[in-house]
mmCIF file of C-alpha atoms and ligand atoms in Angstrom:
data_model
loop_
_atom_site.group_PDB
_atom_site.id
_atom_site.type_symbol
_atom_site.label_atom_id
_atom_site.label_comp_id
_atom_site.label_asym_id
_atom_site.label_seq_id
_atom_site.Cartn_x
_atom_site.Cartn_y
_atom_site.Cartn_z
ATOM 1 C CA UNK E 320 -12.266 14.102 8.066
ATOM 2 C CA UNK E 321 -10.666 13.743 4.340
ATOM 3 C CA UNK E 322 -9.250 10.009 4.435
ATOM 4 C CA UNK E 323 -7.977 7.401 2.022
ATOM 5 C CA UNK E 324 -6.937 3.823 2.756
ATOM 6 C CA UNK E 325 -3.936 3.442 0.669
ATOM 7 C CA UNK E 326 -3.971 -0.377 1.057
ATOM 8 C CA UNK E 327 -6.281 -2.858 1.572
ATOM 9 C CA UNK E 328 -8.063 -6.097 0.028
ATOM 10 C CA UNK E 329 -11.174 -5.243 -0.977
ATOM 11 C CA UNK E 330 -11.794 -8.132 -3.193
ATOM 12 C CA UNK E 331 -10.321 -10.964 -0.960
ATOM 13 C CA UNK E 332 -13.456 -13.390 -0.128
ATOM 14 C CA UNK E 333 -13.687 -12.487 3.186
ATOM 15 C CA UNK E 334 -15.405 -9.406 1.678
ATOM 16 C CA UNK E 335 -18.205 -11.296 -0.568
ATOM 17 C CA UNK E 336 -21.113 -11.483 1.661
ATOM 18 C CA UNK E 337 -21.110 -7.062 2.694
ATOM 19 C CA UNK E 338 -18.666 -5.347 0.528
ATOM 20 C CA UNK E 339 -20.932 -2.795 -0.626
ATOM 21 C CA UNK E 340 -22.297 -1.663 3.411
ATOM 22 C CA UNK E 341 -18.159 -2.170 3.995
ATOM 23 C CA UNK E 342 -17.730 0.618 1.345
ATOM 24 C CA UNK E 343 -20.990 2.982 2.374
ATOM 25 C CA UNK E 344 -19.606 2.746 6.108
ATOM 26 C CA UNK E 345 -16.202 3.812 5.039
ATOM 27 C CA UNK E 346 -17.595 6.302 2.710
ATOM 28 C CA UNK E 347 -20.234 7.957 5.547
ATOM 29 C CA UNK E 348 -16.614 8.525 7.549
ATOM 30 C CA UNK E 349 -15.126 9.967 5.194
ATOM 31 C CA UNK E 350 -12.949 7.185 3.771
ATOM 32 C CA UNK E 351 -12.999 8.848 0.053
ATOM 33 C CA UNK E 352 -10.945 7.130 -2.062
ATOM 34 C CA UNK E 353 -9.195 3.436 -1.365
ATOM 35 C CA UNK E 354 -6.348 1.652 -3.319
ATOM 36 C CA UNK E 355 -6.869 -2.541 -3.900
ATOM 37 C CA UNK E 356 -3.661 -3.931 -4.323
ATOM 38 C CA UNK E 357 -2.970 -6.987 -6.054
ATOM 39 C CA UNK E 358 -0.853 -10.292 -4.841
ATOM 40 C CA UNK E 359 -1.147 -12.612 -8.161
ATOM 41 C CA UNK E 360 -1.965 -13.455 -11.566
ATOM 42 C CA UNK E 361 -4.773 -14.978 -10.679
ATOM 43 C CA UNK E 362 -6.674 -12.717 -8.166
ATOM 44 C CA UNK E 363 -6.355 -9.628 -10.693
ATOM 45 C CA UNK E 364 -9.940 -10.720 -12.842
ATOM 46 C CA UNK E 365 -11.494 -10.739 -9.045
ATOM 47 C CA UNK E 366 -9.928 -7.505 -8.050
ATOM 48 C CA UNK E 367 -10.370 -5.483 -11.092
ATOM 49 C CA UNK E 368 -13.656 -6.306 -11.109
ATOM 50 C CA UNK E 369 -14.262 -4.876 -7.658
ATOM 51 C CA UNK E 370 -12.630 -1.889 -8.650
ATOM 52 C CA UNK E 371 -14.958 -0.877 -11.785
ATOM 53 C CA UNK E 372 -17.881 -1.662 -9.375
ATOM 54 C CA UNK E 373 -16.854 1.429 -7.005
ATOM 55 C CA UNK E 374 -16.268 5.103 -7.798
ATOM 56 C CA UNK E 375 -13.909 4.724 -4.566
ATOM 57 C CA UNK E 376 -11.570 1.851 -5.733
ATOM 58 C CA UNK E 377 -8.172 2.565 -7.113
ATOM 59 C CA UNK E 378 -6.269 -0.878 -8.363
ATOM 60 C CA UNK E 379 -3.247 -1.730 -8.688
ATOM 61 C CA UNK E 380 -0.993 -4.924 -10.881
ATOM 62 C CA UNK E 381 1.305 -6.748 -9.572
ATOM 63 C CA UNK E 382 2.838 -10.321 -7.607
ATOM 64 C CA UNK E 383 3.426 -10.265 -4.231
ATOM 65 C CA UNK E 384 7.095 -11.532 -2.857
ATOM 66 C CA UNK E 385 4.646 -14.065 0.030
ATOM 67 C CA UNK E 386 3.672 -16.259 -2.899
ATOM 68 C CA UNK E 387 6.693 -16.391 -4.745
ATOM 69 C CA UNK E 388 6.337 -20.446 -5.663
ATOM 70 C CA UNK E 389 2.772 -19.845 -7.253
ATOM 71 C CA UNK E 390 4.181 -17.125 -9.818
ATOM 72 C CA UNK E 391 5.716 -17.896 -13.234
ATOM 73 C CA UNK E 392 8.048 -16.119 -15.200
ATOM 74 C CA UNK E 393 5.153 -15.979 -17.755
ATOM 75 C CA UNK E 394 3.703 -14.001 -15.427
ATOM 76 C CA UNK E 395 5.227 -11.250 -16.091
ATOM 77 C CA UNK E 396 4.730 -11.358 -19.768
ATOM 78 C CA UNK E 397 0.618 -10.987 -18.810
ATOM 79 C CA UNK E 398 1.737 -8.460 -16.264
ATOM 80 C CA UNK E 399 2.885 -6.173 -19.017
ATOM 81 C CA UNK E 400 -0.060 -7.468 -21.346
ATOM 82 C CA UNK E 401 -2.381 -6.042 -18.268
ATOM 83 C CA UNK E 402 -0.556 -2.961 -17.989
ATOM 84 C CA UNK E 403 -0.805 -2.469 -21.960
ATOM 85 C CA UNK E 404 -4.650 -3.185 -21.182
ATOM 86 C CA UNK E 405 -5.154 -1.047 -18.397
ATOM 87 C CA UNK E 406 -2.566 1.930 -19.397
ATOM 88 C CA UNK E 407 -5.560 4.404 -19.627
ATOM 89 C CA UNK E 408 -7.483 3.205 -17.000
ATOM 90 C CA UNK E 409 -8.476 6.009 -14.575
ATOM 91 C CA UNK E 410 -8.272 3.629 -12.132
ATOM 92 C CA UNK E 411 -4.992 1.802 -11.720
ATOM 93 C CA UNK E 412 -2.778 3.647 -10.157
ATOM 94 C CA UNK E 413 0.719 1.941 -9.453
ATOM 95 C CA UNK E 414 2.251 -1.570 -9.819
ATOM 96 C CA UNK E 415 1.750 -3.930 -6.358
ATOM 97 C CA UNK E 416 2.145 -4.803 -3.910
ATOM 98 C CA UNK E 417 5.894 -6.326 -5.041
ATOM 99 C CA UNK E 418 9.189 -6.538 -3.342
ATOM 100 C CA UNK E 419 11.294 -9.230 -1.160
ATOM 101 C CA UNK E 420 9.907 -11.085 2.178
ATOM 102 C CA UNK E 421 12.648 -12.367 4.003
ATOM 103 C CA UNK E 422 10.839 -13.464 7.134
ATOM 104 C CA UNK E 423 9.358 -16.268 4.816
ATOM 105 C CA UNK E 424 10.767 -19.774 5.446
ATOM 106 C CA UNK E 425 10.631 -20.856 1.864
ATOM 107 C CA UNK E 426 12.390 -16.894 1.039
ATOM 108 C CA UNK E 427 13.964 -18.094 -2.383
ATOM 109 C CA UNK E 428 15.922 -14.697 -2.126
ATOM 110 C CA UNK E 429 16.902 -14.825 -5.845
ATOM 111 C CA UNK E 430 13.733 -15.394 -6.930
ATOM 112 C CA UNK E 431 11.875 -12.961 -5.169
ATOM 113 C CA UNK E 432 14.509 -10.652 -6.425
ATOM 114 C CA UNK E 433 14.029 -11.461 -9.888
ATOM 115 C CA UNK E 434 10.450 -10.555 -9.632
ATOM 116 C CA UNK E 435 10.821 -7.197 -8.200
ATOM 117 C CA UNK E 436 13.130 -6.020 -10.246
ATOM 118 C CA UNK E 437 11.197 -7.276 -13.411
ATOM 119 C CA UNK E 438 8.299 -5.428 -11.886
ATOM 120 C CA UNK E 439 10.535 -2.173 -11.090
ATOM 121 C CA UNK E 440 11.422 -2.264 -14.504
ATOM 122 C CA UNK E 441 8.003 -2.415 -15.497
ATOM 123 C CA UNK E 442 6.918 0.913 -13.294
ATOM 124 C CA UNK E 443 9.683 2.937 -15.510
ATOM 125 C CA UNK E 444 8.101 1.229 -18.564
ATOM 126 C CA UNK E 445 4.446 2.509 -17.275
ATOM 127 C CA UNK E 446 5.838 5.200 -15.194
ATOM 128 C CA UNK E 447 3.846 4.133 -12.649
ATOM 129 C CA UNK E 448 4.417 4.661 -8.507
ATOM 130 C CA UNK E 449 5.134 0.970 -6.860
ATOM 131 C CA UNK E 450 3.800 -0.456 -3.967
ATOM 132 C CA UNK E 451 6.351 -2.500 -1.872
ATOM 133 C CA UNK E 452 5.996 -5.169 1.078
ATOM 134 C CA UNK E 453 9.649 -5.261 3.101
ATOM 135 C CA UNK E 454 10.238 -7.679 5.804
ATOM 136 C CA UNK E 455 13.458 -8.115 7.143
ATOM 137 C CA UNK E 456 15.193 -6.773 3.693
ATOM 138 C CA UNK E 457 15.404 -3.020 3.660
ATOM 139 C CA UNK E 458 18.984 -3.023 3.186
ATOM 140 C CA UNK E 459 17.610 -5.564 -0.196
ATOM 141 C CA UNK E 460 14.433 -3.283 -1.020
ATOM 142 C CA UNK E 461 16.717 0.441 -1.025
ATOM 143 C CA UNK E 462 19.264 -1.662 -3.267
ATOM 144 C CA UNK E 463 16.995 -2.614 -5.251
ATOM 145 C CA UNK E 464 15.915 0.987 -5.264
ATOM 146 C CA UNK E 465 18.768 2.866 -6.039
ATOM 147 C CA UNK E 466 19.622 0.642 -8.925
ATOM 148 C CA UNK E 467 15.952 0.330 -10.682
ATOM 149 C CA UNK E 468 15.003 4.188 -9.524
ATOM 150 C CA UNK E 469 11.278 4.431 -10.646
ATOM 151 C CA UNK E 470 10.598 7.688 -11.156
ATOM 152 C CA UNK E 471 7.452 8.187 -9.764
ATOM 153 C CA UNK E 472 8.933 6.861 -6.402
ATOM 154 C CA UNK E 473 6.135 4.772 -4.656
ATOM 155 C CA UNK E 474 4.376 3.737 -1.079
ATOM 156 C CA UNK E 475 6.923 1.441 1.323
ATOM 157 C CA UNK E 476 3.473 -0.620 2.836
ATOM 158 C CA UNK E 477 3.697 -1.114 6.633
ATOM 159 C CA UNK E 478 6.822 0.548 7.488
ATOM 160 C CA UNK E 479 8.679 -0.889 10.185
ATOM 161 C CA UNK E 480 12.516 0.226 9.416
ATOM 162 C CA UNK E 481 14.486 2.547 11.237
ATOM 163 C CA UNK E 482 14.428 6.217 11.163
ATOM 164 C CA UNK E 483 18.060 5.927 8.867
ATOM 165 C CA UNK E 484 15.771 4.114 6.155
ATOM 166 C CA UNK E 485 12.742 6.382 6.080
ATOM 167 C CA UNK E 486 15.180 9.067 5.278
ATOM 168 C CA UNK E 487 16.605 6.886 2.627
ATOM 169 C CA UNK E 488 13.774 6.389 1.592
ATOM 170 C CA UNK E 489 12.482 9.566 1.475
ATOM 171 C CA UNK E 490 15.441 10.404 -0.687
ATOM 172 C CA UNK E 491 14.371 8.045 -3.206
ATOM 173 C CA UNK E 492 10.933 9.254 -3.672
ATOM 174 C CA UNK E 493 8.882 7.316 -1.250
ATOM 175 C CA UNK E 494 6.136 7.580 1.145
ATOM 176 C CA UNK E 495 5.726 5.337 4.355
ATOM 177 C CA UNK E 496 2.517 3.456 5.012
ATOM 178 C CA UNK E 497 1.726 3.473 8.309
ATOM 179 C CA UNK E 498 -0.981 0.831 9.022
ATOM 180 C CA UNK E 499 -2.454 -0.787 12.150
ATOM 181 C CA UNK E 500 0.750 -2.424 14.138
ATOM 182 C CA UNK E 501 1.294 0.756 15.757
ATOM 183 C CA UNK E 502 -2.148 0.428 17.829
ATOM 184 C CA UNK E 503 -0.538 -2.827 19.737
ATOM 185 C CA UNK E 504 1.366 -0.635 22.681
ATOM 186 C CA UNK E 505 3.989 -3.683 22.405
ATOM 187 C CA UNK E 506 5.009 -2.073 19.369
ATOM 188 C CA UNK E 507 7.727 0.056 21.211
ATOM 189 C CA UNK E 508 10.159 0.512 18.761
ATOM 190 C CA UNK E 509 7.095 1.551 16.162
ATOM 191 C CA UNK E 510 5.386 3.999 18.745
ATOM 192 C CA UNK E 511 8.848 5.721 19.352
ATOM 193 C CA UNK E 512 10.099 6.225 15.654
ATOM 194 C CA UNK E 513 6.256 7.852 14.560
ATOM 195 C CA UNK E 514 6.391 10.550 15.775
ATOM 196 C CA UNK E 515 10.205 11.324 14.218
ATOM 197 C CA UNK E 516 8.609 10.540 10.711
ATOM 198 C CA UNK E 517 8.405 13.726 8.663
ATOM 199 C CA UNK E 518 4.652 14.544 7.909
ATOM 200 C CA UNK E 519 5.107 14.489 4.338
ATOM 201 C CA UNK E 520 5.964 11.119 3.998
ATOM 202 C CA UNK E 521 3.152 9.152 5.959
ATOM 203 C CA UNK E 522 0.185 7.779 4.224
ATOM 204 C CA UNK E 523 -2.443 5.889 6.430
ATOM 205 C CA UNK E 524 -3.191 2.276 5.353
ATOM 206 C CA UNK E 525 -5.611 -0.647 6.526
ATOM 207 C CA UNK E 526 -4.156 -3.697 4.725
ATOM 208 C CA UNK E 527 -7.271 -5.516 5.744
ATOM 209 C CA UNK E 528 -8.994 -7.797 6.383
ATOM 210 C CA UNK E 529 -5.243 -8.243 7.528
ATOM 211 C CA UNK E 530 -3.507 -6.869 10.490
ATOM 212 C CA UNK E 531 -6.666 -6.026 12.924
ATOM 213 C CA UNK E 532 -5.678 -3.075 15.340
ATOM 214 C CA UNK E 533 -5.448 -3.487 19.041
ATOM 215 C CA UNK E 534 -9.042 -2.620 19.384
ATOM 216 C CA UNK E 535 -10.424 -4.726 17.240
ATOM 217 C CA UNK E 536 -8.152 -7.923 18.163
ATOM 218 C CA UNK E 537 -8.907 -11.326 16.014
ATOM 219 C CA UNK E 538 -11.589 -9.324 14.372
ATOM 220 C CA UNK E 539 -11.832 -8.814 10.281
ATOM 221 C CA UNK E 540 -9.907 -5.830 9.700
ATOM 222 C CA UNK E 541 -11.738 -3.232 7.175
ATOM 223 C CA UNK E 542 -11.377 0.426 5.707
ATOM 224 C CA UNK E 543 -14.519 1.069 8.165
ATOM 225 C CA UNK E 544 -11.360 0.891 10.714
ATOM 226 C CA UNK E 545 -9.189 4.226 9.158
ATOM 227 C CA UNK E 546 -11.027 6.527 11.685
ATOM 228 C CA UNK E 547 -10.333 4.580 14.546
ATOM 229 C CA UNK E 548 -6.169 4.180 13.235
ATOM 230 C CA UNK E 549 -5.666 7.773 12.434
ATOM 231 C CA UNK E 550 -6.847 9.015 16.083
ATOM 232 C CA UNK E 551 -4.687 6.804 17.156
ATOM 233 C CA UNK E 552 -1.601 7.482 15.231
ATOM 234 C CA UNK E 553 -2.339 11.091 16.089
ATOM 235 C CA UNK E 554 -2.339 10.382 19.648
ATOM 236 C CA UNK E 555 0.544 8.392 19.388
ATOM 237 C CA UNK E 556 2.575 11.284 17.332
ATOM 238 C CA UNK E 557 0.652 14.004 19.748
ATOM 239 C CA UNK E 558 1.674 16.821 17.984
ATOM 240 C CA UNK E 559 -1.359 16.766 15.322
ATOM 241 C CA UNK E 560 -5.307 16.666 15.564
ATOM 242 C CA UNK E 561 -6.381 13.214 13.901
ATOM 243 C CA UNK E 562 -9.000 15.992 11.035
ATOM 244 C CA UNK E 563 -4.766 17.928 10.646
ATOM 245 C CA UNK E 564 -3.481 13.932 9.955
ATOM 246 C CA UNK E 565 -6.104 12.633 7.607
ATOM 247 C CA UNK E 566 -6.182 15.810 5.767
ATOM 248 C CA UNK E 567 -2.083 15.856 5.249
ATOM 249 C CA UNK E 568 -1.673 12.013 4.932
ATOM 250 C CA UNK E 569 -4.203 12.177 2.079
ATOM 251 C CA UNK E 570 -2.533 15.237 0.867
ATOM 252 C CA UNK E 571 0.112 13.157 0.711
ATOM 253 C CA UNK E 572 -1.373 10.176 -1.520
ATOM 254 C CA UNK E 573 -2.836 12.573 -4.058
ATOM 255 C CA UNK E 574 0.462 14.045 -4.494
ATOM 256 C CA UNK E 575 2.224 10.908 -5.616
ATOM 257 C CA UNK E 576 -1.241 9.575 -7.210
ATOM 258 C CA UNK E 577 -1.532 12.706 -9.809
ATOM 259 C CA UNK E 578 -4.918 12.917 -7.968
ATOM 260 C CA UNK E 579 -6.610 15.725 -7.133
ATOM 261 C CA UNK E 580 -5.767 16.881 -3.960
ATOM 262 C CA UNK E 581 -8.169 17.661 -0.721
ATOM 263 C CA UNK E 582 -9.652 21.310 -1.303
ATOM 264 C CA UNK E 583 -7.319 23.420 1.141
ATOM 265 C CA UNK E 584 -10.419 24.577 2.826
ATOM 266 C CA UNK E 585 -11.388 21.263 4.276
ATOM 267 C CA UNK E 586 -7.820 21.928 5.920
ATOM 268 C CA UNK E 587 -8.645 21.499 9.118
HETATM 269 ZN ZN1 ZN V 47 -1.115 -5.936 1.501
#
């Protein structure tokens, strides 16, 4: 299997005790690359230290909507400076994760939107894709990315919207990150949607250490679980083998990021 974890947080302290082992095990199972998504300014150095310690790891820079009350407007200026600093770095792949999270009790919609739009503008300026976190805000996110359309598109992480919204994202050049939520039998709506989504729009992700799949309930999630997640998703779709799904989703992500695509002869 040729797999890429399009969204994880391997820099989190949850992995301090065994990060190298996790990376080795993941590589052994075919996880060729991983994208580490940034959440707040004070953790950017930790993330980039992790990225630079492994050739398989790629990194982003950005301000996560969940932590809006920790961000300062000055962080946007710092973000711009860091983007200038890392602009030529081969492992910088996107701005993220950014977005809108209206499920939060303390949502502060206007403040979230301020940071989201400012970071979409930076994606334009620096010609980078974006990795977008959306909860209960697909209409608003679509509105923002229609107005400030980042030319490189991006990924809607942990997709949980409708079929129609998926089509709108598709038109705007956005892929959909599919994580372990569908592994739970109770996720009926998502499991019914997944076979209808076009294969060329999907990428795989773990969001580890969060979003533990049903087969590892209550445990730390990890990039090592990606092959199993891929198998479960292939089962839910029912039209493709896990090996084919791995190849296609990796190919989709490589196309978005401008990376070398998996060799056609590896296509199962
Ligand atoms: Zn995340």
